[in-house]
Amino acid sequence: MTAPRSTTRKVLGRLSLPERTYVADALRTETVGGVLLLAAAVTALLWANIPALHDSYESVSHYHLGPAALGLDLSVAHWAADGLLAIFFFVAGIELKRELVAGDLRDPKAAALPVVAALCGMAVPALVYTVTAGAGGGSLAGWAVPTATDIAFALAVLAVIGTSLPSALRAFLLTLAVVDDLFAILIIAVFFTADLNFAALGGAVAGLVLFWLLLRTGVRGWYVYVPLGLVVWALMYNSGIHATVAGVAMGLMLRCHRREGEDHSPGERIEHLVRPLSAGLAVPLFALFSAGVAVSGGALVDVFTRPETLGVVLGLVVGKALGIFGGTWLTARFTRASLSDDLAWADVFAVASLAGIGFTVSLLIGELAFDGDQAMTNEVKAAVLLGSLIAATLATVLLKLRNAKYRRLWEDEERDEDADGIPDVYEEDDPAYHLRLAALYERKAAEHRRIAQEKAAARHGLAEVPGGAGEDHHRPA
């Protein structure tokens, strides 16, 4: 009898070649954006904390501009949070749509791992915050602050410490962040919506329907969609729902599957164009006008004494790591899945710790959660910065301990002996690949035989000369 085939599925295994290429391109842009994000955050902290510059930071952040008649006379900081982050969430919407129709999330079995891990990675930090703040008699309004992961900041940390994290773990981190962004925008839309303006909301919905119809009828041209997108954003802002919801809604409407004859879907093309704008401009500018909080020794000590700020720090550092690691372990434990043979659970915990960097969306939710209480908002922002720094430091230590193994895995993934532009691990089942290698080795062998013959001939000639006498004065040659 034929032995039954194993139904065990490996999680965090090697990516398919198209998925690997997409992830590499996306993470390359996000890494550059993350470095800019770090630079913007440091600039904001210096600008806000140097006494001679502090007043100018406050003046610029609170400078108002925009058409008041349209309800858009906003401060610079407000434009950054509601306007520029809409671009960020637009890209997040495209990423999520692509994952659902062409990426790992299209397969329910494969999607279970990142979805469960992301949900646990949001629920546990929220629980940690609630327990910590509640036990200390603090406000529970900030429960959602430590639930977010900042992929750009996390990748910037990876770039700085130089770890050769395998592509499967990088893709896991990216997918976690995509799902995390979706639930973050749902939290913002559901829990941080004040009074609704139904007329403006109806206009925004009508604009989104028009956006969808134009896409489905094949209308092209940025001059159509950009003005329409701005109108939808303005109406969404005036409706009382956070304006970034408009961005993610329009991103989800783009077609992200390829039709016959297409090298790239419309969603992929637009994402390729807009992602640098999001990672290189929108998010860093938001950080510049959100991360500028007063930091002193006393303020940092206060972070660990106030229940709200302590809850944020513990939620990011402890809650995120335990939530994501626990969600991943439970998925593998109660499904027919096992961890890839190349990885260990310590690797999963290290990545889970890295996901504790909450920065961008955590700062945004902190502003919304304590709107009207500027002192508490600044303290929560300081807690987000400190918690993200501690999570980054912990992840750096854990990843450095495994870096030698990661480098070996990375080298195996990148090896391309036949120099055809495709890593060898993706061609091992292709007979043509082995024929190319055989021809390559035969050419190398022929070259080495030729060199060996030349060396042997030269050595033989040198061996004969000392045996005779020189012709001049009968001296040895």
GROMACS .gro file of C-alpha atoms in nm:
model
  477
    1MET     CA    1   0.000   0.000   0.000
    2THR     CA    2   0.112   0.355  -0.071
    3ALA     CA    3   0.186   0.554   0.241
    4PRO     CA    4  -0.054   0.842   0.295
    5ARG     CA    5   0.082   1.183   0.206
    6SER     CA    6   0.163   1.409   0.498
    7THR     CA    7  -0.074   1.697   0.539
    8THR     CA    8   0.166   1.896   0.755
    9ARG     CA    9   0.209   2.248   0.622
   10LYS     CA   10   0.519   2.452   0.692
   11VAL     CA   11   0.472   2.805   0.820
   12LEU     CA   12   0.725   3.083   0.757
   13GLY     CA   13   0.879   2.873   0.482
   14ARG     CA   14   1.042   2.995   0.162
   15LEU     CA   15   0.838   3.241  -0.041
   16SER     CA   16   0.741   3.185  -0.402
   17LEU     CA   17   0.965   3.372  -0.647
   18PRO     CA   18   0.703   3.636  -0.748
   19GLU     CA   19   0.611   3.696  -0.383
   20ARG     CA   20   0.979   3.722  -0.290
   21THR     CA   21   1.038   3.980  -0.565
   22TYR     CA   22   0.736   4.186  -0.456
   23VAL     CA   23   0.835   4.174  -0.089
   24ALA     CA   24   1.195   4.272  -0.170
   25ASP     CA   25   1.081   4.575  -0.372
   26ALA     CA   26   0.828   4.685  -0.108
   27LEU     CA   27   1.069   4.644   0.182
   28ARG     CA   28   1.345   4.829  -0.002
   29THR     CA   29   1.126   5.140  -0.027
   30GLU     CA   30   0.998   5.101   0.329
   31THR     CA   31   1.355   5.070   0.460
   32VAL     CA   32   1.459   5.396   0.296
   33GLY     CA   33   1.141   5.556   0.430
   34GLY     CA   34   1.218   5.417   0.774
   35VAL     CA   35   1.559   5.582   0.779
   36LEU     CA   36   1.393   5.912   0.684
   37LEU     CA   37   1.135   5.848   0.956
   38LEU     CA   38   1.409   5.803   1.215
   39ALA     CA   39   1.576   6.123   1.096
   40ALA     CA   40   1.244   6.312   1.117
   41ALA     CA   41   1.176   6.184   1.468
   42VAL     CA   42   1.522   6.286   1.591
   43THR     CA   43   1.482   6.627   1.424
   44ALA     CA   44   1.143   6.676   1.591
   45LEU     CA   45   1.283   6.590   1.935
   46LEU     CA   46   1.577   6.826   1.893
   47TRP     CA   47   1.358   7.103   1.751
   48ALA     CA   48   1.111   7.075   2.037
   49ASN     CA   49   1.366   7.039   2.318
   50ILE     CA   50   1.633   7.295   2.231
   51PRO     CA   51   1.517   7.606   2.420
   52ALA     CA   52   1.614   7.847   2.142
   53LEU     CA   53   1.410   7.649   1.887
   54HIS     CA   54   1.112   7.533   2.091
   55ASP     CA   55   0.894   7.837   2.022
   56SER     CA   56   0.951   7.810   1.647
   57TYR     CA   57   0.846   7.443   1.655
   58GLU     CA   58   0.522   7.532   1.831
   59SER     CA   59   0.460   7.821   1.591
   60VAL     CA   60   0.507   7.610   1.280
   61SER     CA   61   0.307   7.314   1.417
   62HIS     CA   62   0.010   7.533   1.509
   63TYR     CA   63   0.018   7.758   1.204
   64HIS     CA   64  -0.324   7.737   1.034
   65LEU     CA   65  -0.386   7.731   0.660
   66GLY     CA   66  -0.658   7.607   0.427
   67PRO     CA   67  -1.004   7.717   0.312
   68ALA     CA   68  -1.212   7.788   0.621
   69ALA     CA   69  -1.534   7.792   0.414
   70LEU     CA   70  -1.481   7.421   0.346
   71GLY     CA   71  -1.404   7.343   0.708
   72LEU     CA   72  -1.037   7.288   0.624
   73ASP     CA   73  -0.863   7.571   0.810
   74LEU     CA   74  -0.626   7.331   0.981
   75SER     CA   75  -0.293   7.355   1.160
   76VAL     CA   76   0.020   7.220   0.995
   77ALA     CA   77   0.028   6.931   1.246
   78HIS     CA   78  -0.339   6.860   1.170
   79TRP     CA   79  -0.273   6.854   0.795
   80ALA     CA   80   0.011   6.609   0.855
   81ALA     CA   81  -0.207   6.375   1.066
   82ASP     CA   82  -0.527   6.388   0.861
   83GLY     CA   83  -0.396   6.472   0.516
   84LEU     CA   84  -0.054   6.316   0.468
   85LEU     CA   85  -0.141   5.997   0.658
   86ALA     CA   86  -0.431   5.945   0.416
   87ILE     CA   87  -0.159   5.874   0.157
   88PHE     CA   88  -0.001   5.623   0.394
   89PHE     CA   89  -0.333   5.445   0.446
   90PHE     CA   90  -0.404   5.456   0.072
   91VAL     CA   91  -0.088   5.252   0.015
   92ALA     CA   92  -0.185   5.024   0.305
   93GLY     CA   93  -0.523   4.965   0.138
   94ILE     CA   94  -0.353   4.866  -0.189
   95GLU     CA   95  -0.116   4.633  -0.002
   96LEU     CA   96  -0.405   4.465   0.176
   97LYS     CA   97  -0.603   4.426  -0.148
   98ARG     CA   98  -0.303   4.274  -0.321
   99GLU     CA   99  -0.245   4.032  -0.033
  100LEU     CA  100  -0.613   3.928  -0.048
  101VAL     CA  101  -0.624   3.863  -0.424
  102ALA     CA  102  -0.266   3.778  -0.524
  103GLY     CA  103  -0.058   3.737  -0.209
  104ASP     CA  104  -0.044   3.505   0.090
  105LEU     CA  105  -0.385   3.610   0.224
  106ARG     CA  106  -0.571   3.472  -0.080
  107ASP     CA  107  -0.527   3.122   0.064
  108PRO     CA  108  -0.732   3.094   0.384
  109LYS     CA  109  -0.493   2.835   0.528
  110ALA     CA  110  -0.189   3.055   0.464
  111ALA     CA  111  -0.376   3.367   0.577
  112ALA     CA  112  -0.466   3.217   0.914
  113LEU     CA  113  -0.116   3.261   1.057
  114PRO     CA  114  -0.058   3.636   0.995
  115VAL     CA  115  -0.423   3.724   1.066
  116VAL     CA  116  -0.434   3.537   1.398
  117ALA     CA  117  -0.088   3.667   1.491
  118ALA     CA  118  -0.188   4.025   1.407
  119LEU     CA  119  -0.516   4.001   1.599
  120CYS     CA  120  -0.343   3.857   1.904
  121GLY     CA  121  -0.072   4.119   1.860
  122MET     CA  122  -0.340   4.388   1.895
  123ALA     CA  123  -0.564   4.225   2.158
  124VAL     CA  124  -0.289   4.144   2.410
  125PRO     CA  125  -0.136   4.497   2.414
  126ALA     CA  126  -0.485   4.644   2.455
  127LEU     CA  127  -0.544   4.403   2.745
  128VAL     CA  128  -0.207   4.486   2.903
  129TYR     CA  129  -0.285   4.858   2.881
  130THR     CA  130  -0.635   4.813   3.023
  131VAL     CA  131  -0.513   4.606   3.318
  132THR     CA  132  -0.222   4.840   3.392
  133ALA     CA  133  -0.421   5.163   3.362
  134GLY     CA  134  -0.722   5.019   3.542
  135ALA     CA  135  -0.516   4.886   3.833
  136GLY     CA  136  -0.353   5.228   3.873
  137GLY     CA  137  -0.678   5.419   3.852
  138GLY     CA  138  -0.585   5.578   3.518
  139SER     CA  139  -0.788   5.653   3.206
  140LEU     CA  140  -0.880   5.360   2.981
  141ALA     CA  141  -0.914   5.588   2.678
  142GLY     CA  142  -0.568   5.496   2.548
  143TRP     CA  143  -0.630   5.121   2.518
  144ALA     CA  144  -0.570   5.127   2.140
  145VAL     CA  145  -0.242   5.322   2.151
  146PRO     CA  146  -0.006   5.019   2.186
  147THR     CA  147  -0.191   4.804   1.931
  148ALA     CA  148  -0.013   4.933   1.617
  149THR     CA  149   0.311   4.824   1.445
  150ASP     CA  150   0.522   5.066   1.241
  151ILE     CA  151   0.674   4.862   0.957
  152ALA     CA  152   0.894   5.146   0.828
  153PHE     CA  153   1.048   5.208   1.169
  154ALA     CA  154   1.099   4.833   1.221
  155LEU     CA  155   1.274   4.797   0.887
  156ALA     CA  156   1.490   5.100   0.960
  157VAL     CA  157   1.606   4.922   1.275
  158LEU     CA  158   1.691   4.616   1.066
  159ALA     CA  159   1.886   4.837   0.824
  160VAL     CA  160   2.080   5.000   1.107
  161ILE     CA  161   2.175   4.678   1.287
  162GLY     CA  162   2.254   4.508   0.954
  163THR     CA  163   2.083   4.177   1.018
  164SER     CA  164   2.030   3.948   0.719
  165LEU     CA  165   1.678   3.849   0.820
  166PRO     CA  166   1.543   3.571   0.590
  167SER     CA  167   1.281   3.681   0.338
  168ALA     CA  168   1.012   3.463   0.501
  169LEU     CA  169   1.046   3.649   0.831
  170ARG     CA  170   1.055   3.987   0.655
  171ALA     CA  171   0.738   3.893   0.463
  172PHE     CA  172   0.574   3.779   0.787
  173LEU     CA  173   0.655   4.117   0.943
  174LEU     CA  174   0.521   4.303   0.638
  175THR     CA  175   0.196   4.101   0.629
  176LEU     CA  176   0.151   4.150   1.003
  177ALA     CA  177   0.183   4.525   0.953
  178VAL     CA  178  -0.066   4.525   0.663
  179VAL     CA  179  -0.331   4.341   0.869
  180ASP     CA  180  -0.241   4.559   1.167
  181ASP     CA  181  -0.301   4.874   0.958
  182LEU     CA  182  -0.643   4.748   0.849
  183PHE     CA  183  -0.759   4.687   1.206
  184ALA     CA  184  -0.602   5.014   1.318
  185ILE     CA  185  -0.811   5.209   1.067
  186LEU     CA  186  -1.120   5.014   1.178
  187ILE     CA  187  -1.045   5.107   1.540
  188ILE     CA  188  -1.006   5.473   1.440
  189ALA     CA  189  -1.328   5.469   1.238
  190VAL     CA  190  -1.538   5.291   1.502
  191PHE     CA  191  -1.402   5.415   1.834
  192PHE     CA  192  -1.274   5.763   1.752
  193THR     CA  193  -1.562   5.905   1.553
  194ALA     CA  194  -1.739   6.191   1.727
  195ASP     CA  195  -2.052   6.362   1.595
  196LEU     CA  196  -2.143   6.250   1.245
  197ASN     CA  197  -2.233   6.492   0.966
  198PHE     CA  198  -2.455   6.267   0.758
  199ALA     CA  199  -2.466   6.507   0.462
  200ALA     CA  200  -2.087   6.510   0.433
  201LEU     CA  201  -2.073   6.134   0.495
  202GLY     CA  202  -2.329   6.075   0.218
  203GLY     CA  203  -2.121   6.291  -0.016
  204ALA     CA  204  -1.807   6.094   0.071
  205VAL     CA  205  -1.986   5.764   0.006
  206ALA     CA  206  -2.118   5.897  -0.327
  207GLY     CA  207  -1.765   6.002  -0.419
  208LEU     CA  208  -1.632   5.657  -0.336
  209VAL     CA  209  -1.903   5.495  -0.549
  210LEU     CA  210  -1.808   5.725  -0.839
  211PHE     CA  211  -1.442   5.637  -0.784
  212TRP     CA  212  -1.531   5.266  -0.803
  213LEU     CA  213  -1.745   5.310  -1.118
  214LEU     CA  214  -1.471   5.503  -1.298
  215LEU     CA  215  -1.223   5.228  -1.216
  216ARG     CA  216  -1.457   4.954  -1.337
  217THR     CA  217  -1.535   5.133  -1.665
  218GLY     CA  218  -1.164   5.169  -1.742
  219VAL     CA  219  -1.137   5.548  -1.713
  220ARG     CA  220  -0.773   5.650  -1.684
  221GLY     CA  221  -0.587   5.966  -1.596
  222TRP     CA  222  -0.452   6.107  -1.271
  223TYR     CA  223  -0.630   6.434  -1.350
  224VAL     CA  224  -0.960   6.250  -1.291
  225TYR     CA  225  -0.875   6.050  -0.980
  226VAL     CA  226  -0.657   6.295  -0.785
  227PRO     CA  227  -0.922   6.575  -0.774
  228LEU     CA  228  -1.193   6.319  -0.697
  229GLY     CA  229  -0.978   6.171  -0.421
  230LEU     CA  230  -0.926   6.515  -0.267
  231VAL     CA  231  -1.301   6.580  -0.271
  232VAL     CA  232  -1.371   6.242  -0.106
  233TRP     CA  233  -1.103   6.311   0.156
  234ALA     CA  234  -1.247   6.658   0.236
  235LEU     CA  235  -1.600   6.521   0.267
  236MET     CA  236  -1.481   6.234   0.486
  237TYR     CA  237  -1.298   6.479   0.710
  238ASN     CA  238  -1.607   6.695   0.751
  239SER     CA  239  -1.825   6.391   0.817
  240GLY     CA  240  -1.664   6.335   1.158
  241ILE     CA  241  -1.500   6.006   1.054
  242HIS     CA  242  -1.121   6.025   1.048
  243ALA     CA  243  -1.014   6.132   0.700
  244THR     CA  244  -0.756   5.853   0.663
  245VAL     CA  245  -1.051   5.612   0.619
  246ALA     CA  246  -1.100   5.765   0.273
  247GLY     CA  247  -0.745   5.669   0.180
  248VAL     CA  248  -0.774   5.304   0.277
  249ALA     CA  249  -1.119   5.279   0.110
  250MET     CA  250  -0.986   5.404  -0.224
  251GLY     CA  251  -0.683   5.176  -0.197
  252LEU     CA  252  -0.906   4.872  -0.147
  253MET     CA  253  -1.104   4.959  -0.463
  254LEU     CA  254  -0.808   4.932  -0.699
  255ARG     CA  255  -0.775   4.615  -0.908
  256CYS     CA  256  -0.471   4.421  -0.790
  257HIS     CA  257  -0.496   4.101  -0.997
  258ARG     CA  258  -0.327   4.080  -1.335
  259ARG     CA  259  -0.517   4.018  -1.652
  260GLU     CA  260  -0.382   3.837  -1.956
  261GLY     CA  261  -0.105   4.037  -2.115
  262GLU     CA  262  -0.044   4.256  -1.810
  263ASP     CA  263   0.295   4.264  -1.642
  264HIS     CA  264   0.150   4.460  -1.350
  265SER     CA  265  -0.202   4.526  -1.226
  266PRO     CA  266  -0.328   4.887  -1.193
  267GLY     CA  267  -0.298   4.861  -0.815
  268GLU     CA  268   0.063   4.748  -0.837
  269ARG     CA  269   0.151   5.030  -1.077
  270ILE     CA  270  -0.012   5.295  -0.859
  271GLU     CA  271   0.142   5.151  -0.544
  272HIS     CA  272   0.484   5.164  -0.713
  273LEU     CA  273   0.428   5.534  -0.787
  274VAL     CA  274   0.274   5.638  -0.456
  275ARG     CA  275   0.475   5.428  -0.207
  276PRO     CA  276   0.788   5.651  -0.232
  277LEU     CA  277   0.567   5.955  -0.169
  278SER     CA  278   0.417   5.785   0.136
  279ALA     CA  279   0.739   5.643   0.282
  280GLY     CA  280   0.967   5.930   0.182
  281LEU     CA  281   0.748   6.234   0.246
  282ALA     CA  282   0.408   6.177   0.409
  283VAL     CA  283   0.513   5.961   0.705
  284PRO     CA  284   0.837   6.150   0.786
  285LEU     CA  285   0.651   6.483   0.782
  286PHE     CA  286   0.384   6.340   1.011
  287ALA     CA  287   0.660   6.224   1.246
  288LEU     CA  288   0.823   6.567   1.232
  289PHE     CA  289   0.509   6.736   1.364
  290SER     CA  290   0.394   6.458   1.599
  291ALA     CA  291   0.712   6.337   1.771
  292GLY     CA  292   0.816   6.678   1.899
  293VAL     CA  293   0.745   6.630   2.270
  294ALA     CA  294   0.938   6.769   2.562
  295VAL     CA  295   1.175   6.503   2.694
  296SER     CA  296   1.365   6.534   3.020
  297GLY     CA  297   1.490   6.302   3.290
  298GLY     CA  298   1.188   6.379   3.504
  299ALA     CA  299   0.947   6.327   3.213
  300LEU     CA  300   1.098   5.986   3.135
  301VAL     CA  301   1.068   5.883   3.500
  302ASP     CA  302   0.705   5.997   3.497
  303VAL     CA  303   0.637   5.758   3.209
  304PHE     CA  304   0.688   5.468   3.450
  305THR     CA  305   0.483   5.622   3.730
  306ARG     CA  306   0.162   5.718   3.549
  307PRO     CA  307  -0.071   5.424   3.481
  308GLU     CA  308  -0.162   5.543   3.127
  309THR     CA  309   0.195   5.587   3.006
  310LEU     CA  310   0.318   5.272   3.182
  311GLY     CA  311   0.034   5.083   3.012
  312VAL     CA  312   0.150   5.210   2.672
  313VAL     CA  313   0.512   5.105   2.733
  314LEU     CA  314   0.420   4.761   2.865
  315GLY     CA  315   0.167   4.715   2.587
  316LEU     CA  316   0.428   4.780   2.317
  317VAL     CA  317   0.719   4.593   2.476
  318VAL     CA  318   0.545   4.302   2.649
  319GLY     CA  319   0.199   4.285   2.494
  320LYS     CA  320   0.311   4.292   2.131
  321ALA     CA  321   0.581   4.027   2.176
  322LEU     CA  322   0.359   3.790   2.373
  323GLY     CA  323   0.055   3.848   2.150
  324ILE     CA  324   0.225   3.785   1.816
  325PHE     CA  325   0.438   3.498   1.944
  326GLY     CA  326   0.139   3.340   2.120
  327GLY     CA  327  -0.085   3.379   1.815
  328THR     CA  328   0.176   3.218   1.592
  329TRP     CA  329   0.238   2.930   1.833
  330LEU     CA  330  -0.134   2.864   1.880
  331THR     CA  331  -0.189   2.860   1.502
  332ALA     CA  332   0.086   2.602   1.459
  333ARG     CA  333  -0.029   2.407   1.763
  334PHE     CA  334  -0.394   2.368   1.669
  335THR     CA  335  -0.366   2.337   1.291
  336ARG     CA  336  -0.179   2.098   1.066
  337ALA     CA  337   0.111   2.338   1.041
  338SER     CA  338   0.465   2.333   1.172
  339LEU     CA  339   0.744   2.585   1.178
  340SER     CA  340   0.987   2.586   0.887
  341ASP     CA  341   1.287   2.358   0.943
  342ASP     CA  342   1.522   2.655   0.887
  343LEU     CA  343   1.378   2.857   1.176
  344ALA     CA  344   1.323   2.823   1.550
  345TRP     CA  345   1.064   2.971   1.782
  346ALA     CA  346   1.332   3.209   1.908
  347ASP     CA  347   1.327   3.370   1.562
  348VAL     CA  348   0.951   3.423   1.584
  349PHE     CA  349   0.986   3.583   1.927
  350ALA     CA  350   1.258   3.818   1.798
  351VAL     CA  351   1.035   3.937   1.513
  352ALA     CA  352   0.742   3.968   1.753
  353SER     CA  353   0.957   4.192   1.972
  354LEU     CA  354   1.045   4.404   1.668
  355ALA     CA  355   0.672   4.452   1.603
  356GLY     CA  356   0.655   4.638   1.934
  357ILE     CA  357   0.775   4.948   1.750
  358GLY     CA  358   0.445   5.132   1.731
  359PHE     CA  359   0.551   5.484   1.634
  360THR     CA  360   0.339   5.634   1.349
  361VAL     CA  361  -0.011   5.493   1.404
  362SER     CA  362   0.038   5.480   1.781
  363LEU     CA  363   0.117   5.852   1.783
  364LEU     CA  364  -0.195   5.916   1.574
  365ILE     CA  365  -0.420   5.710   1.803
  366GLY     CA  366  -0.264   5.878   2.107
  367GLU     CA  367  -0.366   6.217   1.968
  368LEU     CA  368  -0.721   6.094   1.907
  369ALA     CA  369  -0.758   5.912   2.238
  370PHE     CA  370  -0.666   6.212   2.452
  371ASP     CA  371  -0.793   6.489   2.227
  372GLY     CA  372  -0.839   6.804   2.432
  373ASP     CA  373  -0.584   6.705   2.698
  374GLN     CA  374  -0.256   6.831   2.556
  375ALA     CA  375  -0.052   6.740   2.863
  376MET     CA  376  -0.168   6.378   2.858
  377THR     CA  377  -0.126   6.364   2.479
  378ASN     CA  378   0.238   6.467   2.511
  379GLU     CA  379   0.299   6.217   2.792
  380VAL     CA  380   0.147   5.936   2.588
  381LYS     CA  381   0.360   6.037   2.288
  382ALA     CA  382   0.669   6.020   2.511
  383ALA     CA  383   0.556   5.674   2.623
  384VAL     CA  384   0.517   5.564   2.259
  385LEU     CA  385   0.869   5.688   2.179
  386LEU     CA  386   1.018   5.520   2.486
  387GLY     CA  387   0.827   5.195   2.436
  388SER     CA  388   0.927   5.178   2.071
  389LEU     CA  389   1.291   5.243   2.167
  390ILE     CA  390   1.288   4.966   2.429
  391ALA     CA  391   1.121   4.723   2.183
  392ALA     CA  392   1.379   4.812   1.917
  393THR     CA  393   1.666   4.756   2.161
  394LEU     CA  394   1.529   4.421   2.278
  395ALA     CA  395   1.472   4.306   1.920
  396THR     CA  396   1.823   4.418   1.823
  397VAL     CA  397   1.978   4.203   2.095
  398LEU     CA  398   1.767   3.899   2.007
  399LEU     CA  399   1.828   3.931   1.632
  400LYS     CA  400   2.203   3.986   1.677
  401LEU     CA  401   2.224   3.659   1.872
  402ARG     CA  402   2.083   3.479   1.565
  403ASN     CA  403   2.253   3.688   1.297
  404ALA     CA  404   2.514   3.426   1.198
  405LYS     CA  405   2.236   3.179   1.121
  406TYR     CA  406   2.035   3.445   0.934
  407ARG     CA  407   2.337   3.528   0.719
  408ARG     CA  408   2.377   3.164   0.616
  409LEU     CA  409   2.008   3.142   0.525
  410TRP     CA  410   2.029   3.470   0.335
  411GLU     CA  411   2.335   3.355   0.142
  412ASP     CA  412   2.154   3.033   0.047
  413GLU     CA  413   1.855   3.237  -0.072
  414GLU     CA  414   2.072   3.473  -0.278
  415ARG     CA  415   2.311   3.219  -0.436
  416ASP     CA  416   2.296   3.228  -0.818
  417GLU     CA  417   2.576   3.008  -0.951
  418ASP     CA  418   2.445   2.994  -1.308
  419ALA     CA  419   2.415   3.376  -1.314
  420ASP     CA  420   2.067   3.379  -1.473
  421GLY     CA  421   1.922   3.632  -1.228
  422ILE     CA  422   1.711   3.371  -1.042
  423PRO     CA  423   1.831   3.233  -0.706
  424ASP     CA  424   1.934   2.869  -0.731
  425VAL     CA  425   1.691   2.753  -0.461
  426TYR     CA  426   1.403   2.825  -0.701
  427GLU     CA  427   1.553   2.619  -0.986
  428GLU     CA  428   1.658   2.297  -0.818
  429ASP     CA  429   1.372   2.104  -0.984
  430ASP     CA  430   1.446   2.243  -1.331
  431PRO     CA  431   1.659   2.008  -1.550
  432ALA     CA  432   1.781   2.305  -1.756
  433TYR     CA  433   1.932   2.456  -1.444
  434HIS     CA  434   2.139   2.145  -1.377
  435LEU     CA  435   2.249   2.132  -1.742
  436ARG     CA  436   2.364   2.495  -1.718
  437LEU     CA  437   2.558   2.415  -1.402
  438ALA     CA  438   2.712   2.107  -1.565
  439ALA     CA  439   2.830   2.316  -1.861
  440LEU     CA  440   2.962   2.582  -1.624
  441TYR     CA  441   3.155   2.326  -1.418
  442GLU     CA  442   3.292   2.163  -1.734
  443ARG     CA  443   3.427   2.499  -1.853
  444LYS     CA  444   3.580   2.557  -1.511
  445ALA     CA  445   3.729   2.207  -1.509
  446ALA     CA  446   3.880   2.259  -1.857
  447GLU     CA  447   4.030   2.590  -1.743
  448HIS     CA  448   4.180   2.429  -1.432
  449ARG     CA  449   4.324   2.141  -1.639
  450ARG     CA  450   4.488   2.395  -1.872
  451ILE     CA  451   4.635   2.584  -1.578
  452ALA     CA  452   4.754   2.261  -1.422
  453GLN     CA  453   4.931   2.158  -1.746
  454GLU     CA  454   5.101   2.498  -1.773
  455LYS     CA  455   5.219   2.481  -1.411
  456ALA     CA  456   5.344   2.126  -1.456
  457ALA     CA  457   5.533   2.220  -1.774
  458ALA     CA  458   5.691   2.521  -1.605
  459ARG     CA  459   5.791   2.313  -1.302
  460HIS     CA  460   5.937   2.043  -1.531
  461GLY     CA  461   6.148   2.300  -1.715
  462LEU     CA  462   6.284   2.448  -1.392
  463ALA     CA  463   6.369   2.102  -1.265
  464GLU     CA  464   6.597   2.030  -1.568
  465VAL     CA  465   6.806   2.351  -1.551
  466PRO     CA  466   6.987   2.291  -1.217
  467GLY     CA  467   7.099   1.949  -1.338
  468GLY     CA  468   7.358   2.090  -1.586
  469ALA     CA  469   7.638   2.342  -1.575
  470GLY     CA  470   7.629   2.692  -1.710
  471GLU     CA  471   7.830   2.766  -2.025
  472ASP     CA  472   7.999   3.074  -1.877
  473HIS     CA  473   8.291   2.990  -1.650
  474HIS     CA  474   8.142   2.645  -1.585
  475ARG     CA  475   7.931   2.790  -1.301
  476PRO     CA  476   7.596   2.635  -1.214
  477ALA     CA  477   7.315   2.800  -1.400
   0.00000   0.00000   0.00000
